[in-house]
Short mmCIF file of C-alpha atoms in Angstrom, two decimals:
data_model
loop_
_atom_site.label_atom_id
_atom_site.label_comp_id
_atom_site.label_asym_id
_atom_site.label_seq_id
_atom_site.Cartn_x
_atom_site.Cartn_y
_atom_site.Cartn_z
CA MET F 128 161.01 80.51 76.03
CA ARG F 129 157.61 79.41 77.59
CA LEU F 130 155.58 81.87 79.34
CA SER F 131 156.06 80.09 82.85
CA GLU F 132 159.66 80.23 82.18
CA GLY F 133 159.14 83.99 81.48
CA LEU F 134 157.40 84.77 84.71
CA ALA F 135 159.66 82.63 86.59
CA PHE F 136 162.75 84.91 85.11
CA LEU F 137 161.02 88.26 85.87
CA SER F 138 160.45 87.04 89.57
CA VAL F 139 163.98 86.98 90.23
CA LEU F 140 165.21 89.74 88.29
CA PRO F 141 164.97 92.30 91.05
CA ALA F 142 167.23 90.01 93.33
CA ALA F 143 169.88 89.79 90.24
CA LEU F 144 169.96 93.36 89.72
CA ALA F 145 170.32 94.19 93.29
CA ALA F 146 173.24 91.76 93.46
CA ARG F 147 175.05 93.44 90.24
CA PRO F 148 178.55 95.12 91.21
CA PHE F 149 178.05 98.59 92.50
CA LEU F 150 179.58 101.51 90.59
CA ASN F 151 180.01 104.31 92.83
CA GLU F 152 180.83 106.20 89.67
CA PRO F 153 179.55 104.98 86.47
CA ASP F 154 181.89 103.92 83.55
CA THR F 155 181.55 106.46 80.95
CA ALA F 156 185.04 106.35 79.58
CA ILE F 157 186.46 109.16 81.94
CA GLU F 158 189.27 106.69 83.12
CA GLU F 159 190.15 106.03 79.33
CA VAL F 160 190.15 109.74 78.64
CA LEU F 161 191.38 111.55 81.55
CA GLY F 162 193.39 108.41 83.69
CA ASP F 163 196.69 109.78 82.83
CA THR F 164 195.90 112.90 85.11
CA PRO F 165 198.65 112.94 87.89
CA GLU F 166 197.36 112.13 91.14
CA GLY F 167 196.99 115.23 93.62
CA THR F 168 196.21 117.48 90.34
CA LEU F 169 192.66 118.29 88.74
CA PRO F 170 191.75 117.77 85.14
CA ASP F 171 190.63 120.80 83.14
CA LEU F 172 187.43 121.89 84.64
CA GLU F 173 185.94 121.88 80.96
CA SER F 174 186.52 118.14 81.05
CA MET F 175 183.94 117.68 83.75
CA LEU F 176 180.74 116.80 81.84
CA GLY F 177 178.43 115.52 84.76
CA LEU F 178 178.21 115.42 88.33
CA PRO F 179 179.65 112.15 88.86
CA ASP F 180 183.03 113.29 86.93
CA PHE F 181 183.68 115.60 90.08
CA GLU F 182 183.78 112.86 92.29
CA TRP F 183 186.31 110.81 90.15
CA ALA F 184 188.34 114.08 90.00
CA ALA F 185 188.07 114.69 93.72
CA LYS F 186 188.89 111.19 94.70
CA ARG F 187 192.23 111.56 93.01
CA TYR F 188 193.06 114.84 93.97
CA LEU F 189 191.96 114.85 97.74
CA ASN F 190 193.85 112.95 100.48
CA ALA F 191 192.31 109.90 101.60
CA SER F 192 190.71 111.04 104.66
CA SER F 193 189.15 114.32 103.19
CA TYR F 194 187.66 111.92 100.34
CA THR F 195 186.61 109.79 103.03
CA TYR F 196 184.77 112.51 105.01
CA TYR F 197 182.48 113.38 101.82
CA ARG F 198 182.15 109.78 100.75
CA ASN F 199 181.30 107.77 103.69
CA GLY F 200 178.11 106.21 104.56
CA ALA F 201 176.74 104.28 107.63
CA ALA F 202 177.77 100.56 108.29
CA GLY F 203 177.68 98.42 105.32
CA GLU F 204 176.67 101.55 103.10
CA TRP F 205 173.57 99.74 101.57
CA SER F 206 171.45 103.02 102.07
CA TYR F 207 174.19 105.05 100.64
CA ARG F 208 174.26 102.55 97.62
CA ASN F 209 170.49 102.59 97.42
CA ASN F 210 170.29 106.34 97.25
CA LEU F 211 172.28 106.22 93.83
CA GLU F 212 170.80 103.32 92.29
CA VAL F 213 167.09 103.65 93.20
CA TYR F 214 166.54 106.24 90.54
CA GLY F 215 167.53 103.62 87.80
CA ARG F 216 164.90 101.13 88.87
CA PHE F 217 162.00 103.57 87.37
CA ARG F 218 161.49 104.02 83.87
CA PHE F 219 160.14 107.18 82.28
CA ARG F 220 157.24 107.31 79.97
CA PRO F 221 158.29 109.84 77.41
CA ARG F 222 155.76 111.75 75.25
CA VAL F 223 156.35 113.04 71.72
CA MET F 224 155.20 115.43 69.24
CA VAL F 225 155.23 117.95 72.21
CA ASP F 226 156.54 121.77 71.73
CA ILE F 227 159.40 121.94 74.53
CA THR F 228 161.06 124.64 72.92
CA GLN F 229 160.30 127.06 75.76
CA ILE F 230 161.16 124.42 78.76
CA GLU F 231 164.63 126.39 79.91
CA LYS F 232 162.24 129.33 80.77
CA THR F 233 160.01 127.30 83.09
CA LEU F 234 163.07 126.16 85.56
CA PRO F 235 162.53 128.73 87.85
CA THR F 236 160.57 128.11 91.25
CA THR F 237 159.95 129.38 94.70
CA ILE F 238 161.37 128.20 97.96
CA LEU F 239 159.25 129.11 100.92
CA GLY F 240 158.45 132.29 98.88
CA HIS F 241 161.89 132.90 97.62
CA ASN F 242 162.75 133.15 93.83
CA PHE F 243 165.34 130.78 92.46
CA SER F 244 166.43 130.04 88.77
CA ALA F 245 166.09 126.26 89.41
CA PRO F 246 164.34 123.59 91.42
CA PHE F 247 167.62 122.44 93.38
CA TYR F 248 169.81 123.81 95.92
CA ILE F 249 173.06 123.29 97.57
CA SER F 250 172.49 121.38 100.60
CA PRO F 251 174.03 121.80 104.05
CA CYS F 252 177.50 119.82 104.11
CA ALA F 253 180.18 120.31 107.02
CA SER F 254 183.79 121.03 106.40
CA ALA F 255 184.06 122.40 102.88
CA GLY F 256 187.56 123.53 103.72
CA LEU F 257 188.87 120.08 103.03
CA ALA F 258 188.50 120.67 99.58
CA HIS F 259 189.33 124.17 98.98
CA PRO F 260 191.00 126.94 101.15
CA ASP F 261 187.96 129.24 100.60
CA ALA F 262 185.61 126.43 101.87
CA GLU F 263 181.91 127.51 102.06
CA ALA F 264 182.56 131.20 100.51
CA ASN F 265 182.73 129.29 97.08
CA PHE F 266 179.13 127.95 97.70
CA VAL F 267 178.01 131.49 98.51
CA LYS F 268 179.51 132.96 95.47
CA ALA F 269 178.53 130.23 93.05
CA ALA F 270 174.92 130.02 94.34
CA TYR F 271 174.59 133.99 93.90
CA GLU F 272 175.96 133.86 90.53
CA GLU F 273 173.65 131.08 89.31
CA ASN F 274 170.52 132.26 91.60
CA ILE F 275 170.07 129.06 93.60
CA LEU F 276 169.49 128.50 97.19
CA TYR F 277 172.68 127.64 99.46
CA ILE F 278 171.99 126.20 103.17
CA PRO F 279 175.29 126.66 105.07
CA ALA F 280 175.97 123.67 107.61
CA LEU F 281 176.43 124.71 111.26
CA LEU F 282 179.60 122.73 111.41
CA ALA F 283 181.10 124.65 108.33
CA THR F 284 184.85 125.27 108.26
CA LEU F 285 183.87 129.12 108.22
CA SER F 286 181.98 130.73 110.90
CA MET F 287 178.58 132.09 110.23
CA ASP F 288 179.82 135.40 110.30
CA GLU F 289 182.53 134.45 107.80
CA ILE F 290 179.96 132.86 105.43
CA ALA F 291 177.48 135.95 105.52
CA ALA F 292 180.51 138.19 104.81
CA ALA F 293 180.62 136.30 101.33
CA LYS F 294 177.54 137.61 100.20
CA PRO F 295 176.92 140.79 98.11
CA GLU F 296 176.89 143.78 100.26
CA ASP F 297 173.11 144.64 98.82
CA GLY F 298 171.87 141.73 100.85
CA SER F 299 169.89 140.25 98.00
CA GLN F 300 171.00 136.76 98.42
CA VAL F 301 169.17 134.44 100.20
CA LEU F 302 170.53 131.84 102.49
CA PHE F 303 168.93 129.53 104.90
CA GLN F 304 170.87 128.32 108.06
CA GLN F 305 171.15 124.59 108.87
CA ALA F 306 171.38 123.58 112.73
CA TYR F 307 171.62 120.61 115.00
CA LEU F 308 169.55 122.05 118.00
CA ASN F 309 169.22 120.11 121.46
CA SER F 310 167.90 120.85 124.95
CA ASN F 311 170.56 123.73 125.52
CA ASP F 312 168.36 126.37 125.20
CA THR F 313 171.24 128.98 125.47
CA ALA F 314 173.30 127.58 122.74
CA THR F 315 169.99 127.15 120.46
CA GLN F 316 169.11 130.82 121.08
CA GLN F 317 172.56 131.94 120.13
CA VAL F 318 172.23 129.99 116.83
CA PHE F 319 168.91 131.68 116.09
CA ASP F 320 169.77 135.01 117.20
CA ASP F 321 173.06 134.98 115.03
CA ALA F 322 170.94 133.55 111.95
CA GLU F 323 168.66 136.36 112.20
CA ARG F 324 171.19 138.84 112.80
CA LEU F 325 173.23 137.58 109.68
CA GLY F 326 170.08 137.69 107.28
CA ALA F 327 169.19 134.07 107.21
CA LYS F 328 165.77 133.52 105.88
CA ALA F 329 165.12 130.25 107.54
CA ILE F 330 166.53 127.68 109.91
CA VAL F 331 166.83 124.14 108.66
CA TRP F 332 166.81 121.70 111.61
CA THR F 333 168.47 118.36 110.96
CA ILE F 334 166.42 115.88 112.91
CA ASP F 335 167.70 112.31 111.40
CA SER F 336 170.61 112.09 113.53
CA PRO F 337 169.33 111.84 117.13
CA ALA F 338 172.26 109.55 117.72
CA ASP F 339 175.90 108.86 116.40
CA GLY F 340 176.01 107.49 113.04
CA ASN F 341 177.17 104.13 112.47
CA ARG F 342 180.22 105.16 110.02
CA HIS F 343 182.89 102.50 109.68
CA ARG F 344 184.44 103.82 106.83
CA ALA F 345 184.57 107.30 108.22
CA ASN F 346 185.72 105.94 111.60
CA ARG F 347 188.72 104.08 110.24
CA TYR F 348 190.03 107.55 109.10
CA GLY F 349 188.85 109.44 112.21
CA VAL F 350 186.62 111.47 110.43
CA GLY F 351 183.10 110.13 111.81
CA SER F 352 180.05 112.28 113.00
CA SER F 353 180.67 115.21 114.83
CA ASP F 354 177.05 115.11 116.18
CA SER F 355 177.53 112.17 118.44
CA ASP F 356 175.29 112.70 121.50
CA TYR F 357 171.77 111.55 121.78
CA THR F 358 169.60 114.40 120.92
CA LEU F 359 165.92 115.20 122.04
CA SER F 360 163.65 115.98 119.23
CA THR F 361 160.06 115.69 119.68
CA TRP F 362 156.83 117.73 118.40
CA GLU F 363 156.67 119.56 121.82
CA PHE F 364 160.14 120.52 121.64
CA TYR F 365 159.60 121.95 117.88
CA ALA F 366 156.89 124.01 119.33
CA LYS F 367 159.10 125.35 121.82
CA LEU F 368 161.45 126.32 119.28
CA GLN F 369 158.97 128.17 117.21
CA ASN F 370 158.64 130.62 119.89
CA MET F 371 162.39 131.23 120.23
CA THR F 372 162.75 132.79 116.69
CA THR F 373 160.87 134.58 114.05
CA LEU F 374 162.21 132.51 111.32
CA PRO F 375 160.33 129.58 109.69
CA ILE F 376 162.08 126.10 111.04
CA VAL F 377 162.21 123.58 108.18
CA LEU F 378 162.60 119.92 109.12
CA LYS F 379 165.25 117.86 107.56
CA GLY F 380 165.12 114.17 107.80
CA ILE F 381 161.73 113.12 107.23
CA GLN F 382 161.31 109.35 106.35
CA HIS F 383 157.92 108.37 106.75
CA VAL F 384 154.69 109.40 105.34
CA GLU F 385 153.06 109.62 109.14
CA ASP F 386 155.76 112.35 109.96
CA VAL F 387 154.94 114.27 106.93
CA LYS F 388 151.36 114.36 108.20
CA LEU F 389 152.37 115.31 111.57
CA ALA F 390 154.38 117.92 110.22
CA ILE F 391 151.43 119.41 108.43
CA LYS F 392 149.47 118.91 111.84
CA HIS F 393 152.15 120.86 113.57
CA GLY F 394 152.32 123.83 111.51
CA VAL F 395 155.83 123.13 109.68
CA PRO F 396 156.31 125.19 106.90
CA ALA F 397 158.36 122.75 105.00
CA ILE F 398 160.10 119.55 105.15
CA ILE F 399 163.10 117.79 103.59
CA LEU F 400 162.82 114.01 102.84
CA SER F 401 166.35 112.76 103.48
CA ASN F 402 167.95 110.01 105.17
CA HIS F 403 171.35 111.98 105.81
CA GLY F 404 173.14 110.72 102.70
CA GLY F 405 172.96 107.26 103.99
CA ARG F 406 175.28 107.94 106.63
CA GLN F 407 173.17 107.70 109.90
CA LEU F 408 171.03 104.50 109.74
CA ASP F 409 171.87 101.81 106.95
CA SER F 410 168.79 100.44 105.53
CA SER F 411 166.96 103.94 106.09
CA PRO F 412 164.83 104.72 102.74
CA SER F 413 165.95 106.85 99.87
CA SER F 414 164.03 110.11 99.57
CA LEU F 415 162.53 108.73 96.23
CA GLU F 416 161.03 105.95 98.10
CA VAL F 417 159.71 108.17 100.86
CA ALA F 418 158.35 110.46 98.13
CA LEU F 419 156.60 107.73 96.50
CA GLU F 420 155.21 106.44 99.72
CA VAL F 421 153.56 109.94 100.39
CA TYR F 422 152.26 110.12 96.68
CA GLN F 423 150.49 106.63 97.22
CA GLU F 424 149.04 107.62 100.48
CA ASP F 425 147.65 110.96 99.25
CA PRO F 426 149.23 112.90 96.57
CA ASP F 427 147.45 116.32 98.02
CA LEU F 428 150.16 116.12 100.90
CA PHE F 429 152.47 117.75 98.45
CA ASN F 430 149.95 120.83 98.19
CA GLN F 431 149.62 121.04 102.11
CA ILE F 432 153.34 121.70 102.83
CA GLU F 433 156.50 122.47 100.60
CA ILE F 434 158.15 119.15 100.16
CA TYR F 435 161.99 119.01 99.20
CA ALA F 436 164.29 115.93 98.92
CA ASP F 437 167.98 114.92 98.86
CA GLY F 438 170.09 111.94 98.58
CA GLY F 439 171.90 110.46 95.69
CA ILE F 440 170.89 112.99 92.89
CA ARG F 441 173.26 112.87 90.02
CA TYR F 442 171.47 113.52 87.27
CA GLY F 443 168.99 115.83 85.70
CA ALA F 444 166.57 112.52 85.18
CA ASP F 445 166.86 112.11 88.83
CA VAL F 446 165.48 115.85 89.68
CA LEU F 447 162.64 115.06 87.23
CA LYS F 448 161.46 111.95 88.82
CA LEU F 449 161.28 113.59 92.20
CA LEU F 450 159.52 116.48 90.95
CA SER F 451 156.96 114.25 88.90
CA LEU F 452 155.62 113.01 92.37
CA GLY F 453 155.11 116.62 93.90
CA VAL F 454 158.75 117.34 95.40
CA LYS F 455 159.31 121.25 95.02
CA ALA F 456 162.79 121.29 95.12
CA VAL F 457 165.79 118.60 95.44
CA GLY F 458 168.93 119.18 97.33
CA LEU F 459 172.74 118.02 96.46
CA GLY F 460 175.63 117.95 98.82
CA ARG F 461 178.25 115.66 97.85
CA SER F 462 178.54 116.58 94.06
CA PHE F 463 179.00 120.33 95.20
CA MET F 464 181.61 119.33 97.67
CA TYR F 465 183.60 117.57 95.21
CA ALA F 466 183.09 120.30 92.71
CA ASN F 467 184.59 122.81 95.33
CA ALA F 468 188.01 121.17 94.90
CA TYR F 469 187.72 123.47 91.76
CA GLY F 470 186.77 126.54 93.89
CA ALA F 471 183.77 128.60 93.09
CA GLU F 472 183.89 128.16 89.24
CA GLY F 473 183.88 124.37 89.74
CA VAL F 474 180.61 124.63 92.00
CA ARG F 475 179.37 127.10 89.40
CA HIS F 476 180.04 124.53 86.46
CA ALA F 477 178.30 121.93 88.46
CA ILE F 478 175.16 123.82 88.81
CA GLN F 479 175.36 124.83 85.15
CA LEU F 480 175.45 121.27 84.24
CA LEU F 481 172.51 120.19 86.33
CA LYS F 482 170.69 123.00 84.95
CA HIS F 483 171.38 121.93 81.55
CA GLU F 484 170.55 118.23 82.14
CA ILE F 485 166.94 118.98 83.69
CA ALA F 486 166.08 120.93 80.69
CA ILE F 487 167.21 118.59 78.08
CA ASP F 488 165.95 115.49 79.85
CA ALA F 489 162.66 117.16 80.68
CA ALA F 490 162.49 118.23 76.69
CA ASN F 491 163.15 114.47 75.88
CA LEU F 492 160.66 113.25 78.35
CA GLY F 493 158.17 115.69 76.43
CA VAL F 494 157.56 117.78 79.30
CA PRO F 495 156.49 121.34 77.92
CA ASP F 496 156.58 123.01 81.21
CA LEU F 497 158.60 121.87 84.15
CA LYS F 498 155.83 123.25 86.36
CA LYS F 499 153.44 120.46 84.90
CA ILE F 500 155.37 117.59 85.10
CA ASP F 501 153.58 114.86 86.77
CA ALA F 502 153.53 111.17 88.10
CA SER F 503 152.17 109.92 84.68
CA TYR F 504 155.54 110.78 83.08
CA VAL F 505 157.15 107.73 85.05
CA LYS F 506 156.20 103.99 85.31
CA TRP F 507 155.81 103.65 89.16
CA ALA F 508 154.32 100.43 89.35
CA ASN F 509 155.05 96.70 88.44
CA ASN F 510 158.73 97.11 88.25
CA GLY F 511 159.37 94.43 91.15
CA TRP F 512 159.86 96.84 93.76
CA PHE F 513 156.55 98.59 94.19
CA THR F 514 153.09 97.61 93.60
#
């Protein structure tokens, strides 16, 4: 092949890859090995070898509407798809001959000053009761046992009081509280007061759904968005909210580097890069793309505010790519919702699997200390998508 022909081939490669068939769950032989599991039953928990396995199992176990509630995306679901596929577009740059034998000891991190065993958390997701009768209590228990953060959703199956009651009596477990907030000051004050009374350590205000989500798949099953109003969310309103609670208010749903800068300017303690799991605005960017935009604009922005990210994370390698840019912790929602079909033990198993993957992937990448991972471990430029 002549050089000119090779360059021509490379120029169309991104489009060719984008057009390839989409695999919601990768083909890792799970169908061949577990495909004879009867519909409506779950395979043995020990046969779940990675986070995508839980979705495969949940899809066969849950009824169609319950599965759709967890699975759905906005419109043509291109952002949902991109959330999953974007991580595969960037290649690692592994280093060798490095002492990685202590990598597991470096997984612990802090989130808003609270100590946790790993740099990931259970994101707020509504209606956990669709997968298991114990609903969000399973997340509380598993998060406590594995010492990771759980952020209950305001629109949970269980009430805020019921979720708090699932915590250990010694008060040692740290939970944040997610909320949708609007101009109804009475309702907002009640959420804040309840969160403080029940021991939440922060409010996570979801700001990426100011209008109803355009969810075709979900609406066919009657399980569309519960937050369907046009909602006020401005920096002036945020300043007002800060005076209504003693808790730090984290902003969830940042998708533009300029909003990162404004968050810093307005004294926001932490932000979450997120496009609502691809369920609000189709063609919205993945959190990895936003994190890369922030890094390209100014890597020091990650030092000026705690930045977390969620969306499409399924593997330890995905976590490492976000951490390498400066993201402090990553959130996962759907995978834990699917794992909840097995109850608290399923959620705990999923947490353990991801911890293990992060450690072994970091070791194979040649990272001796997870705190020292940086952008040099990934080839970010000249891949056909970013320059």
